[in-house]
GROMACS .gro file of N, CA and C in nm:
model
  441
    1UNK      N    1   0.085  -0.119   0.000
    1UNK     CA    2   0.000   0.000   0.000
    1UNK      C    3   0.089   0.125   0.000
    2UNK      N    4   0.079   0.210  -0.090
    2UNK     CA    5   0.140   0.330  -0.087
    2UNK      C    6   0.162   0.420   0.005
    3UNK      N    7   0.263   0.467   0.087
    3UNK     CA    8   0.233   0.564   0.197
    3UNK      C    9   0.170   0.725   0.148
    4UNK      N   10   0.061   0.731   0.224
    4UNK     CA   11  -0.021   0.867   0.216
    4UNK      C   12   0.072   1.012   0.192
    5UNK      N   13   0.002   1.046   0.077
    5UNK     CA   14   0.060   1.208   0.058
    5UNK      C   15  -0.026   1.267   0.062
    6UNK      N   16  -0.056   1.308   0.116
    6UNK     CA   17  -0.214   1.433   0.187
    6UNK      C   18  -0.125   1.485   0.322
    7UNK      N   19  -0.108   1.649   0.296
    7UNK     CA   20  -0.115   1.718   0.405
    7UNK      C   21  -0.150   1.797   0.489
    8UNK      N   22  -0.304   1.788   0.404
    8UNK     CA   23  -0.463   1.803   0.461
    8UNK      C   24  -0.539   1.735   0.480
    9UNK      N   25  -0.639   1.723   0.594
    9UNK     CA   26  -0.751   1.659   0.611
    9UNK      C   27  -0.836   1.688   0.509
   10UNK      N   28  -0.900   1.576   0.523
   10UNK     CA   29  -1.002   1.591   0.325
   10UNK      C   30  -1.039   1.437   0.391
   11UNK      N   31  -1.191   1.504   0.333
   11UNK     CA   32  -1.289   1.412   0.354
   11UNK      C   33  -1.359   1.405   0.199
   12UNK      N   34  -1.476   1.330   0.144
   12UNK     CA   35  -1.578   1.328   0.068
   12UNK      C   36  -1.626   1.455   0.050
   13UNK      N   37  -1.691   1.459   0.191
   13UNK     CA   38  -1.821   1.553   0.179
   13UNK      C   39  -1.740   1.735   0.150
   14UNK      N   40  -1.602   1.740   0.240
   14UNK     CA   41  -1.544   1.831   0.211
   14UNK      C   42  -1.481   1.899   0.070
   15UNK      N   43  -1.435   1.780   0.001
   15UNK     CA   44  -1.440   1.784  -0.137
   15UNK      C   45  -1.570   1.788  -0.235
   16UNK      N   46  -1.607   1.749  -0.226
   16UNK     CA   47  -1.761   1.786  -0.281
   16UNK      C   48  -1.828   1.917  -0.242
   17UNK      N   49  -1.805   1.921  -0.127
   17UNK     CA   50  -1.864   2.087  -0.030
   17UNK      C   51  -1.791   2.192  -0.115
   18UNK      N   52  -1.661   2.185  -0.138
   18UNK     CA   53  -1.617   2.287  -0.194
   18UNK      C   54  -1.643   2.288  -0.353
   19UNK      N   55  -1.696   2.217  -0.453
   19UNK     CA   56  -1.756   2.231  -0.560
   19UNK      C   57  -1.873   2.303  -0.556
   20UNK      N   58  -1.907   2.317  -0.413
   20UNK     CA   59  -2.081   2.422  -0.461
   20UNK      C   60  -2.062   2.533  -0.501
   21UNK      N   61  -2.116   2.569  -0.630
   21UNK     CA   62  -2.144   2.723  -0.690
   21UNK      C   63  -2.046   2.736  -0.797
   22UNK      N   64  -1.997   2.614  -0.865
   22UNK     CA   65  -1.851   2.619  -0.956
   22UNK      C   66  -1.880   2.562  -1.071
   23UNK      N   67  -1.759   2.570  -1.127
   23UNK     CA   68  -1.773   2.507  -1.298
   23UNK      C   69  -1.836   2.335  -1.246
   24UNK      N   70  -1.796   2.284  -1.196
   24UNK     CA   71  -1.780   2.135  -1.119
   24UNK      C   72  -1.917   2.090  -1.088
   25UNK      N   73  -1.972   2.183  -0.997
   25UNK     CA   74  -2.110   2.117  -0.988
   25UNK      C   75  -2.162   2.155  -1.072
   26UNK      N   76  -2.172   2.248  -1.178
   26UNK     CA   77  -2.204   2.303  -1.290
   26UNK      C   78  -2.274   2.166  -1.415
   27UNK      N   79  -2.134   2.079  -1.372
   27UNK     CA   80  -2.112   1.972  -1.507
   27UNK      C   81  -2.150   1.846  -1.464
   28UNK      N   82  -2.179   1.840  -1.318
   28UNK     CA   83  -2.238   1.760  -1.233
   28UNK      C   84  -2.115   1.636  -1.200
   29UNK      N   85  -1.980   1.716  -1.166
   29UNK     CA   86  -1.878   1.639  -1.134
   29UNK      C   87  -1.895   1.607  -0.983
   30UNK      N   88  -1.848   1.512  -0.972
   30UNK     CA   89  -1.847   1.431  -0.781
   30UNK      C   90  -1.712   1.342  -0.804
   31UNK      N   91  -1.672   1.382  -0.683
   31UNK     CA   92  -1.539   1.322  -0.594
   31UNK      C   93  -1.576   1.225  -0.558
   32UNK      N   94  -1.536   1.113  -0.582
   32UNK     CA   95  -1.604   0.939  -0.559
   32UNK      C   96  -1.516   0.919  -0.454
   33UNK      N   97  -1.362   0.929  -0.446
   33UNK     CA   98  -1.250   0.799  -0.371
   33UNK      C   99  -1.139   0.975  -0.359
   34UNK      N  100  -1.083   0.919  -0.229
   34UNK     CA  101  -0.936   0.962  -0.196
   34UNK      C  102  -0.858   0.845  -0.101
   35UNK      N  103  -0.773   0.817  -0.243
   35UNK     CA  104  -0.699   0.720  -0.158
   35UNK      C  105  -0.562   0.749  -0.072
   36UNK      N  106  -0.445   0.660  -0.084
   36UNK     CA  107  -0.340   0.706  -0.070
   36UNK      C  108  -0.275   0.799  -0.137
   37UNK      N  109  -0.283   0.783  -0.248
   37UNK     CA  110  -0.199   0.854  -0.333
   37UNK      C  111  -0.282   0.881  -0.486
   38UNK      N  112  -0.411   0.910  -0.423
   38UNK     CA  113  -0.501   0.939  -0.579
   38UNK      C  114  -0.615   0.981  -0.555
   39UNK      N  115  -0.665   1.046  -0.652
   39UNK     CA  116  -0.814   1.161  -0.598
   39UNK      C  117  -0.900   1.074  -0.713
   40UNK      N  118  -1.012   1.031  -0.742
   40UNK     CA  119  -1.087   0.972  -0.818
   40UNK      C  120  -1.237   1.088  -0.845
   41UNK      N  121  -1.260   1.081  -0.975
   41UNK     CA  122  -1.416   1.170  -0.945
   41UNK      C  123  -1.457   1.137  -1.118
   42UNK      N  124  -1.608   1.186  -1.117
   42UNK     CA  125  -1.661   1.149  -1.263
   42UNK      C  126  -1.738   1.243  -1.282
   43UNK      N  127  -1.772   1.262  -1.372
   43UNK     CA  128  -1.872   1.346  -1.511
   43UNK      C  129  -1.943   1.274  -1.568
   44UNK      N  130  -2.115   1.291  -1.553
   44UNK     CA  131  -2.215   1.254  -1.662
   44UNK      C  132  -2.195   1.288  -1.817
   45UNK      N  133  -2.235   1.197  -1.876
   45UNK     CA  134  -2.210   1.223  -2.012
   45UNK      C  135  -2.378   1.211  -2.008
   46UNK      N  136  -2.423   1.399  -2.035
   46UNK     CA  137  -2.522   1.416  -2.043
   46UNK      C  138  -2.572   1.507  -2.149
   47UNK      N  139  -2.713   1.553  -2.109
   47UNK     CA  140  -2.720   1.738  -2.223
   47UNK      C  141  -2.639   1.896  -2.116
   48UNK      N  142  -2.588   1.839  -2.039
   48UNK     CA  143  -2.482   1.924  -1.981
   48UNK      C  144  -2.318   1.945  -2.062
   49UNK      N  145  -2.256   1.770  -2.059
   49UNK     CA  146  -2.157   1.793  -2.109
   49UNK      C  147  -2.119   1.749  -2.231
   50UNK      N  148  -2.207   1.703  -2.330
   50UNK     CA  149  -2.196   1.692  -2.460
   50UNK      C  150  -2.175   1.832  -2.567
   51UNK      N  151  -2.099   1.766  -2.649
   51UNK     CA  152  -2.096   1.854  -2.778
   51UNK      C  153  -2.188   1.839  -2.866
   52UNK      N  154  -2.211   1.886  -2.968
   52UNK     CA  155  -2.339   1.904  -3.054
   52UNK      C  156  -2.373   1.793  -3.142
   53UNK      N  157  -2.223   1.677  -3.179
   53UNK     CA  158  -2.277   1.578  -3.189
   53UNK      C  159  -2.254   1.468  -3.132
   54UNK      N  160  -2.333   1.496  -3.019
   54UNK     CA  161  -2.316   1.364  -2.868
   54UNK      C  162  -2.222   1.326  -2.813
   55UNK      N  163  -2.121   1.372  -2.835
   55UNK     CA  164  -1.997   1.328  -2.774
   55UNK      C  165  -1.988   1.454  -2.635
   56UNK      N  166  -1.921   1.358  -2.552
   56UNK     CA  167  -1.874   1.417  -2.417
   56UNK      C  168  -1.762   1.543  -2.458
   57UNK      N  169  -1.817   1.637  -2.449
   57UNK     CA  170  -1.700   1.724  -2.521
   57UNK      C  171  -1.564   1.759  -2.454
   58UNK      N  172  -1.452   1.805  -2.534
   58UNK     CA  173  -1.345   1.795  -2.475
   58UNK      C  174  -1.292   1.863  -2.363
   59UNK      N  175  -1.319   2.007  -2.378
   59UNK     CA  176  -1.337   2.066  -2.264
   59UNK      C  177  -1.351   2.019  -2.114
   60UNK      N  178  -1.475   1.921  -2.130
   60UNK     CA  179  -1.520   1.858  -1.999
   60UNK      C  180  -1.439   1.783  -1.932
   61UNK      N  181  -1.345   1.707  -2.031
   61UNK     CA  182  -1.268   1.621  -1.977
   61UNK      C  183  -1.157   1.676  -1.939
   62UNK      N  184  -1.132   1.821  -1.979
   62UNK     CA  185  -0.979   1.917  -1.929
   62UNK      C  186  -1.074   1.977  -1.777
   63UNK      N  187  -1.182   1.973  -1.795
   63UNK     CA  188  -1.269   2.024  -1.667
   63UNK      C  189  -1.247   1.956  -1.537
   64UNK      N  190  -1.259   1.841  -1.595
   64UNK     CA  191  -1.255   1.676  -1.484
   64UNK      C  192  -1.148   1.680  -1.450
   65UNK      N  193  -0.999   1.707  -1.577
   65UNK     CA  194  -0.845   1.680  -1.516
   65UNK      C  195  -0.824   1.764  -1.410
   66UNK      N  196  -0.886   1.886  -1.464
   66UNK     CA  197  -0.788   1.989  -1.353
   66UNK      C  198  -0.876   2.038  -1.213
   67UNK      N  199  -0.969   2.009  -1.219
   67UNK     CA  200  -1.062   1.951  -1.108
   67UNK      C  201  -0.967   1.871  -1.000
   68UNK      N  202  -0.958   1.755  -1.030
   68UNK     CA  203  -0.890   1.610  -0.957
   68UNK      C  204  -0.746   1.672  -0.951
   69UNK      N  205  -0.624   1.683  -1.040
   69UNK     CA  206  -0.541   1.744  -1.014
   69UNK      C  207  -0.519   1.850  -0.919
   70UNK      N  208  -0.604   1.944  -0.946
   70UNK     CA  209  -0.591   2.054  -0.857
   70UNK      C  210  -0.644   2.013  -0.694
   71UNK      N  211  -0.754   1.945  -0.652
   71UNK     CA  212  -0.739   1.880  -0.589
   71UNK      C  213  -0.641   1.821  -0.494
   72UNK      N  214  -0.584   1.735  -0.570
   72UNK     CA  215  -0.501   1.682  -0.585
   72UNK      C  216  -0.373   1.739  -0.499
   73UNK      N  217  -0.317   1.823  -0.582
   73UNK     CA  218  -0.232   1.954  -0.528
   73UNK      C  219  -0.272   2.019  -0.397
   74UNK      N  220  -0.366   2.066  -0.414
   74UNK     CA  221  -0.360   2.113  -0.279
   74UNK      C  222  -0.384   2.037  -0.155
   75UNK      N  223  -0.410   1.960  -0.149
   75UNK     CA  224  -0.407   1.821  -0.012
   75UNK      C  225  -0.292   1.782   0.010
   76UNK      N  226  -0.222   1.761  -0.104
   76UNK     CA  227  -0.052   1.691  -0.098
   76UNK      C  228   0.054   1.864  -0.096
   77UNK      N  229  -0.022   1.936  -0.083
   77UNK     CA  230   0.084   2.078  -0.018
   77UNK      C  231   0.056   2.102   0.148
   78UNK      N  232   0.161   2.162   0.196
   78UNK     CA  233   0.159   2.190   0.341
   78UNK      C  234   0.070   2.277   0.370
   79UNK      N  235   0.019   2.302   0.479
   79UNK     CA  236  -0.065   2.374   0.532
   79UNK      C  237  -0.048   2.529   0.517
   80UNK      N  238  -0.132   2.596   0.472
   80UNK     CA  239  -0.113   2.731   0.430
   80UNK      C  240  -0.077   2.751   0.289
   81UNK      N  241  -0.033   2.676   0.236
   81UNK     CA  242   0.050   2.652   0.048
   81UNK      C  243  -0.096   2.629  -0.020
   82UNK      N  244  -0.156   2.714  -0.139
   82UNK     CA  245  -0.253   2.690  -0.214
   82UNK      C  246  -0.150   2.641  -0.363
   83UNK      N  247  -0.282   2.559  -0.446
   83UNK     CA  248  -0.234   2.550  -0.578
   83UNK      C  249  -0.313   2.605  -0.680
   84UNK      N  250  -0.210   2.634  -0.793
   84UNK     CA  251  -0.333   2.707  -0.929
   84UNK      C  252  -0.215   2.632  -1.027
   85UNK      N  253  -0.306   2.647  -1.091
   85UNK     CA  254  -0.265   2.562  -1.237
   85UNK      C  255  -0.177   2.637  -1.336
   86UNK      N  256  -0.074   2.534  -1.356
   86UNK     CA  257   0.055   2.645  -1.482
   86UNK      C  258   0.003   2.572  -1.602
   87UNK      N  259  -0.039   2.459  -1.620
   87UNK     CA  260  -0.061   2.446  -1.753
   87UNK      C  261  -0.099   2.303  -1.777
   88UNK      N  262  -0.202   2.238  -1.873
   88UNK     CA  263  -0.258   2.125  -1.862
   88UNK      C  264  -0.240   2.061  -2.043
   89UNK      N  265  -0.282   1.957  -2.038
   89UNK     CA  266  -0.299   1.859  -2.205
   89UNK      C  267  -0.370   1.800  -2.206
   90UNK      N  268  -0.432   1.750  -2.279
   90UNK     CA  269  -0.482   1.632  -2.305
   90UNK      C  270  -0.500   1.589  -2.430
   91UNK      N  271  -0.494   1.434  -2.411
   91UNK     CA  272  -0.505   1.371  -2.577
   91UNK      C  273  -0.635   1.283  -2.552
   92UNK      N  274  -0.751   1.309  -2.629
   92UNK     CA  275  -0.874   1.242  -2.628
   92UNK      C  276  -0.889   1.143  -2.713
   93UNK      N  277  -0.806   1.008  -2.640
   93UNK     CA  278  -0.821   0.858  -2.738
   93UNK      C  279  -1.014   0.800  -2.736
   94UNK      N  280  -1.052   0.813  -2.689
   94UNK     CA  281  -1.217   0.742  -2.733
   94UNK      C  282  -1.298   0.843  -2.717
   95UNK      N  283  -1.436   0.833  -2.785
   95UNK     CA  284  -1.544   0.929  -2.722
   95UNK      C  285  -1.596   0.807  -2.624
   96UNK      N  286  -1.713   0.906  -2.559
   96UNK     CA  287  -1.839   0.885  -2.474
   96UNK      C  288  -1.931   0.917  -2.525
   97UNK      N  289  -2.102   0.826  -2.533
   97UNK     CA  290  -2.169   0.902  -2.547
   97UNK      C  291  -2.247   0.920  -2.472
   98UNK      N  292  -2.283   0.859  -2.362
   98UNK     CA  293  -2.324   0.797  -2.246
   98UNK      C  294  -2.277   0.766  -2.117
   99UNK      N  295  -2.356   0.772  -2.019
   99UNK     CA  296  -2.290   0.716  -1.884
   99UNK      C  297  -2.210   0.831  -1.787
  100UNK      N  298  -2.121   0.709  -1.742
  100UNK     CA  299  -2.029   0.841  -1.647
  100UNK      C  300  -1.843   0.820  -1.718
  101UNK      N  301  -1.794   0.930  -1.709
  101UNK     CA  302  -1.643   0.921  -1.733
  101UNK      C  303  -1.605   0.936  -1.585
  102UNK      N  304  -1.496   0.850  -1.593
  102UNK     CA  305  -1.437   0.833  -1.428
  102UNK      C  306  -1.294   0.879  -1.467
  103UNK      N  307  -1.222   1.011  -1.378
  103UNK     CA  308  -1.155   1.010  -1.385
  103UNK      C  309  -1.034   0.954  -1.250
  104UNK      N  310  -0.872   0.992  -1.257
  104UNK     CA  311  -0.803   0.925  -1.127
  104UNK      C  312  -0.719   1.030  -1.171
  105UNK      N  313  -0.634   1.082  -1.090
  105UNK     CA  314  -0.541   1.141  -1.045
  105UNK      C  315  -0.400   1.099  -0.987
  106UNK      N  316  -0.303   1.103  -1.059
  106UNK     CA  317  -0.211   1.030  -0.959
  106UNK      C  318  -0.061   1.157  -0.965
  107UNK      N  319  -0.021   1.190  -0.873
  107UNK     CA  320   0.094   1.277  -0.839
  107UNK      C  321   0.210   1.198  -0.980
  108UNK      N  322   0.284   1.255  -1.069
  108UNK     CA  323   0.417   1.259  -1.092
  108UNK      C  324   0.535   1.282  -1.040
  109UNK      N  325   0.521   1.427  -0.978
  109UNK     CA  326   0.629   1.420  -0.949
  109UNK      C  327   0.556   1.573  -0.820
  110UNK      N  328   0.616   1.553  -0.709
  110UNK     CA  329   0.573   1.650  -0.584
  110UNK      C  330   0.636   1.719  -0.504
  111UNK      N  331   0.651   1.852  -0.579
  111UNK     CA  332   0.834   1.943  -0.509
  111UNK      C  333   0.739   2.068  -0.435
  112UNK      N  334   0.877   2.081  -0.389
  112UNK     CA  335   0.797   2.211  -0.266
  112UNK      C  336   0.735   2.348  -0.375
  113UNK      N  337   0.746   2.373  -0.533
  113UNK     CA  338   0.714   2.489  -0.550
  113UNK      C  339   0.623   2.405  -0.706
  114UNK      N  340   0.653   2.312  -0.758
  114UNK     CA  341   0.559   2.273  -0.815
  114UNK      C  342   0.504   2.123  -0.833
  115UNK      N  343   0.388   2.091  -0.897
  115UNK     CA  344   0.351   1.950  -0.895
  115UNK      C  345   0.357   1.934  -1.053
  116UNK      N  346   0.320   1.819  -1.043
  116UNK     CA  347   0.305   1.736  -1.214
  116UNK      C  348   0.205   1.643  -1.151
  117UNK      N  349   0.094   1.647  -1.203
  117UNK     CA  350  -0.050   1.523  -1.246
  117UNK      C  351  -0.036   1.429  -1.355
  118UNK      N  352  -0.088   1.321  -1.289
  118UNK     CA  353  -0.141   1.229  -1.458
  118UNK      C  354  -0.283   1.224  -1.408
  119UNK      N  355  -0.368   1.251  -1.508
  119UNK     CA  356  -0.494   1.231  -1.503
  119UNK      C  357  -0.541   1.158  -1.608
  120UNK      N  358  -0.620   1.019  -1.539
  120UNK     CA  359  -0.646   0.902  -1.656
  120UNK      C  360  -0.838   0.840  -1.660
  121UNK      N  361  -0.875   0.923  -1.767
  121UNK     CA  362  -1.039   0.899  -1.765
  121UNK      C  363  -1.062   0.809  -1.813
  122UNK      N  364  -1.184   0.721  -1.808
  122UNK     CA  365  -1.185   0.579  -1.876
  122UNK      C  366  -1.328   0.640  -1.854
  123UNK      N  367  -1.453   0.538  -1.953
  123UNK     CA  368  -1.556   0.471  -1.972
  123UNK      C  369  -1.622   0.376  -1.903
  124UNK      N  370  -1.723   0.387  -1.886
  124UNK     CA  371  -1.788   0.274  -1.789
  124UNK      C  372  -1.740   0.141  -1.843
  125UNK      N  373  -1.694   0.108  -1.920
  125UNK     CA  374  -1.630  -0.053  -1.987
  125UNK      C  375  -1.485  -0.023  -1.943
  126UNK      N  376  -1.434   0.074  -1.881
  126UNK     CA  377  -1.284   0.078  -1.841
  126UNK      C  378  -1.240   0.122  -1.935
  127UNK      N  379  -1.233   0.124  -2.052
  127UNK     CA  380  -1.152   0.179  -2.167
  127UNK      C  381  -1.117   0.331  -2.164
  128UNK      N  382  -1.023   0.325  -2.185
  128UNK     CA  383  -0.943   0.492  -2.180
  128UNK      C  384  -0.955   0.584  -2.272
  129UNK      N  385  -1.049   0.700  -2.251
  129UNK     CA  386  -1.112   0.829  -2.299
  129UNK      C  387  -1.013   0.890  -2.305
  130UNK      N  388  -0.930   0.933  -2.263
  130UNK     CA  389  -0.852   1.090  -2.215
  130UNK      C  390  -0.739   1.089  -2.100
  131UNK      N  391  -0.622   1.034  -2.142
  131UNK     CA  392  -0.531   1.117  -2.087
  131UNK      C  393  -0.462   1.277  -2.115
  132UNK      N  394  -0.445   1.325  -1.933
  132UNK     CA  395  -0.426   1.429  -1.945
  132UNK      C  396  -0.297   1.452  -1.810
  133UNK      N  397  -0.248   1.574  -1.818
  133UNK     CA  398  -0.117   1.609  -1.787
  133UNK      C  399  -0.154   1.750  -1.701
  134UNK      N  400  -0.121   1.826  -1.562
  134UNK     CA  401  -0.147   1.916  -1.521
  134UNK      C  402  -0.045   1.907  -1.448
  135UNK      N  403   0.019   2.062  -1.489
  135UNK     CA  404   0.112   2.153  -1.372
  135UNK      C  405   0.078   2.245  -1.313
  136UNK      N  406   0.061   2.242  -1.161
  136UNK     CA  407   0.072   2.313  -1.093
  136UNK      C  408   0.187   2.436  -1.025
  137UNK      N  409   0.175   2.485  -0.966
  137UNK     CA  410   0.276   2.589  -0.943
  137UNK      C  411   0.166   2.616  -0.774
  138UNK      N  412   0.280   2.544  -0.682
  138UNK     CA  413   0.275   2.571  -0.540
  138UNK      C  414   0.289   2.697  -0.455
  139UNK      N  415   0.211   2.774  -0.412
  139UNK     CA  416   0.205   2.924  -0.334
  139UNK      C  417   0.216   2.904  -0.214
  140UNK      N  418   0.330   2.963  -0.153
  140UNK     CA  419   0.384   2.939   0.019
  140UNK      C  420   0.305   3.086   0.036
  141UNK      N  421   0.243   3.098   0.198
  141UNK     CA  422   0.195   3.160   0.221
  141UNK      C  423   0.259   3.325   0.188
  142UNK      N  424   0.194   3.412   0.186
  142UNK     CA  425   0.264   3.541   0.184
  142UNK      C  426   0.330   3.665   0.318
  143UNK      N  427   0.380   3.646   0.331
  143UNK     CA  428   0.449   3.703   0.453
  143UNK      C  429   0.384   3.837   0.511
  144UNK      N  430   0.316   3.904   0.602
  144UNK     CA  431   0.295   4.022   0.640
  144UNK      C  432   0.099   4.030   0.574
  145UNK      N  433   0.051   3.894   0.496
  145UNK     CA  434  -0.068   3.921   0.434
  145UNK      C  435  -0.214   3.852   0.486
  146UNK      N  436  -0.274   3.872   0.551
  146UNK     CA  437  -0.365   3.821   0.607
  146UNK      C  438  -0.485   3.784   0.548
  147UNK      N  439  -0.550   3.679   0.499
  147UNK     CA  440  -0.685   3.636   0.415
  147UNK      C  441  -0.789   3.692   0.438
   0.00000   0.00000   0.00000
């Protein structure tokens, strides 16, 4: 079993809590699993996140990456350290036209000022929709600045 990289408490409901009023619950994304070392969550492939001809559009699935990534990032940063995103990819190997896309999250690589994501979506048959790639860029608190 992988030893835990979370250096925040994070629950379900807390992750989900903080999607209210966002692109996320918007698209009707939910945080399923936080494991050791991976954030899990999915997207309906609905009349929300389809493109015009039925496909789960691509967007959604850069929606889902940097969702879970970002996530991601900020649980596995120290207390007071927020994350924002330097820059993301993705290559969309299958459509969806239906169902849920599940995505996973797994750390690359986890330094004190930036992260690297792999984010890997699959299909309710498991088959792989969309890999995607997110860098973060880690913020140590600001000295003399109060929230």
């Amino acid at each position: 079993m992988p030893t835990p990289i979370w250096k925040k408490q994070a629950s379900l409901a807390a992750l989900n809590g903080a999607n209210q009023q966002t692109a996320a619950q918007h698209l009707g994304i939910e945080i399923i699993e936080l494991g050791d070392d991976f954030v899990r969550g999915r997207v309906p492939v609905d009349h929300r996140t389809k493109q015009p001809f039925g496909l789960l559009h691509g967007g959604v699935s850069v929606v889902l990456a940097e969702s879970l990534g970002s996530i991601g990032a900020y649980y596995a940063s120290p207390e007071g350290h927020h994350a924002v995103g330097l820059d993301i990819n993705a290559n969309h190997l299958r459509s969806a036209t239906s169902g849920w896309v599940t995505g996973t999250a797994r750390p690359v690589h986890i330094g004190r000022t930036t992260h690297v994501w792999q984010i890997e979506m699959v299909n309710e048959a498991g088959e792989l929709t969309c890999v995607s790639r997110l860098t973060m860029a880690i913020l140590a608190p600001r000295q003399g600045v109060t929230p």
